[in-house]
Short mmCIF file of N, CA and C in Angstrom, two decimals:
data_model
loop_
_atom_site.label_atom_id
_atom_site.label_comp_id
_atom_site.label_asym_id
_atom_site.label_seq_id
_atom_site.Cartn_x
_atom_site.Cartn_y
_atom_site.Cartn_z
N MET A 1 0.85 -1.20 0.00
CA MET A 1 0.00 0.00 0.00
C MET A 1 0.89 1.24 0.00
N ASP A 2 0.66 2.14 -0.95
CA ASP A 2 1.48 3.34 -1.05
C ASP A 2 0.99 4.45 -0.13
N THR A 3 1.74 5.54 -0.11
CA THR A 3 1.46 6.66 0.79
C THR A 3 0.14 7.34 0.45
N ARG A 4 -0.14 7.48 -0.87
CA ARG A 4 -1.36 8.15 -1.29
C ARG A 4 -2.60 7.38 -0.82
N THR A 5 -2.57 6.05 -0.98
CA THR A 5 -3.70 5.22 -0.55
C THR A 5 -3.90 5.33 0.95
N LEU A 6 -2.80 5.29 1.69
CA LEU A 6 -2.85 5.41 3.15
C LEU A 6 -3.42 6.77 3.53
N GLY A 7 -3.01 7.81 2.85
CA GLY A 7 -3.52 9.15 3.10
C GLY A 7 -5.02 9.26 2.85
N LEU A 8 -5.46 8.64 1.74
CA LEU A 8 -6.87 8.65 1.40
C LEU A 8 -7.72 7.92 2.44
N LEU A 9 -7.19 6.78 2.90
CA LEU A 9 -7.90 6.00 3.93
C LEU A 9 -7.99 6.79 5.23
N THR A 10 -6.90 7.45 5.61
CA THR A 10 -6.88 8.25 6.82
C THR A 10 -7.85 9.42 6.71
N ALA A 11 -7.82 10.09 5.55
CA ALA A 11 -8.76 11.21 5.32
C ALA A 11 -10.21 10.72 5.33
N GLY A 12 -10.45 9.57 4.74
CA GLY A 12 -11.80 8.99 4.73
C GLY A 12 -12.30 8.70 6.12
N ALA A 13 -11.45 8.12 6.96
CA ALA A 13 -11.83 7.81 8.34
C ALA A 13 -12.10 9.10 9.13
N PHE A 14 -11.27 10.12 8.84
CA PHE A 14 -11.43 11.43 9.50
C PHE A 14 -12.76 12.08 9.11
N VAL A 15 -13.09 12.02 7.84
CA VAL A 15 -14.35 12.61 7.34
C VAL A 15 -15.55 11.87 7.95
N VAL A 16 -15.47 10.55 8.03
CA VAL A 16 -16.56 9.75 8.64
C VAL A 16 -16.74 10.16 10.08
N TYR A 17 -15.62 10.35 10.80
CA TYR A 17 -15.65 10.76 12.22
C TYR A 17 -16.30 12.14 12.38
N ILE A 18 -15.91 13.09 11.53
CA ILE A 18 -16.50 14.44 11.55
C ILE A 18 -17.97 14.38 11.23
N ALA A 19 -18.34 13.61 10.20
CA ALA A 19 -19.73 13.48 9.78
C ALA A 19 -20.58 12.89 10.91
N TYR A 20 -19.98 11.99 11.68
CA TYR A 20 -20.68 11.37 12.80
C TYR A 20 -20.96 12.40 13.91
N LEU A 21 -19.98 13.27 14.13
CA LEU A 21 -20.11 14.31 15.16
C LEU A 21 -21.00 15.45 14.70
N ASN A 22 -20.84 15.86 13.44
CA ASN A 22 -21.57 17.01 12.93
C ASN A 22 -21.92 16.76 11.45
N PRO A 23 -23.12 16.25 11.18
CA PRO A 23 -23.52 15.90 9.80
C PRO A 23 -23.39 17.05 8.80
N ALA A 24 -23.72 18.29 9.23
CA ALA A 24 -23.65 19.43 8.30
C ALA A 24 -22.21 19.69 7.85
N VAL A 25 -21.28 19.65 8.83
CA VAL A 25 -19.86 19.85 8.50
C VAL A 25 -19.37 18.70 7.64
N GLY A 26 -19.78 17.49 7.97
CA GLY A 26 -19.38 16.30 7.19
C GLY A 26 -19.82 16.43 5.74
N MET A 27 -21.04 16.90 5.51
CA MET A 27 -21.52 17.08 4.15
C MET A 27 -20.72 18.15 3.41
N ALA A 28 -20.40 19.24 4.12
CA ALA A 28 -19.61 20.32 3.51
C ALA A 28 -18.22 19.82 3.10
N VAL A 29 -17.62 19.00 3.96
CA VAL A 29 -16.30 18.43 3.67
C VAL A 29 -16.38 17.50 2.46
N VAL A 30 -17.41 16.65 2.43
CA VAL A 30 -17.58 15.71 1.29
C VAL A 30 -17.74 16.48 -0.02
N VAL A 31 -18.56 17.51 -0.01
CA VAL A 31 -18.76 18.33 -1.21
C VAL A 31 -17.46 19.01 -1.61
N GLY A 32 -16.74 19.56 -0.63
CA GLY A 32 -15.45 20.23 -0.89
C GLY A 32 -14.45 19.28 -1.51
N VAL A 33 -14.33 18.08 -0.93
CA VAL A 33 -13.39 17.08 -1.44
C VAL A 33 -13.79 16.64 -2.84
N GLY A 34 -15.10 16.51 -3.08
CA GLY A 34 -15.59 16.13 -4.40
C GLY A 34 -15.21 17.16 -5.45
N VAL A 35 -15.36 18.45 -5.11
CA VAL A 35 -15.03 19.53 -6.01
C VAL A 35 -13.54 19.54 -6.32
N VAL A 36 -12.73 19.38 -5.27
CA VAL A 36 -11.27 19.37 -5.44
C VAL A 36 -10.85 18.17 -6.33
N ALA A 37 -11.43 17.00 -6.09
CA ALA A 37 -11.11 15.83 -6.89
C ALA A 37 -11.49 16.04 -8.37
N LEU A 38 -12.64 16.67 -8.56
CA LEU A 38 -13.13 16.95 -9.93
C LEU A 38 -12.19 17.90 -10.64
N LEU A 39 -11.79 18.99 -9.95
CA LEU A 39 -10.87 19.98 -10.51
C LEU A 39 -9.51 19.35 -10.79
N GLU A 40 -9.04 18.52 -9.89
CA GLU A 40 -7.76 17.84 -10.06
C GLU A 40 -7.80 16.95 -11.30
N GLY A 41 -8.92 16.25 -11.50
CA GLY A 41 -9.11 15.41 -12.66
C GLY A 41 -9.11 16.20 -13.95
N LEU A 42 -9.73 17.38 -13.93
CA LEU A 42 -9.79 18.24 -15.12
C LEU A 42 -8.41 18.82 -15.44
N ILE A 43 -7.67 19.19 -14.39
CA ILE A 43 -6.33 19.77 -14.58
C ILE A 43 -5.36 18.76 -15.17
N LYS A 44 -5.46 17.49 -14.75
CA LYS A 44 -4.54 16.45 -15.20
C LYS A 44 -4.75 16.06 -16.67
N LYS A 45 -5.93 16.38 -17.23
CA LYS A 45 -6.19 16.02 -18.63
C LYS A 45 -5.40 16.85 -19.61
#
């Protein structure tokens, strides 16, 4: 398992934890990460 995969798993666990504590913040983080991932995908093309 490489560093990027480990980082994604850690971030995923962190987001789940935040979403459990505060659903509104969790949703905002998920949307933010989704937008960043989308932009990153567009930039790499």
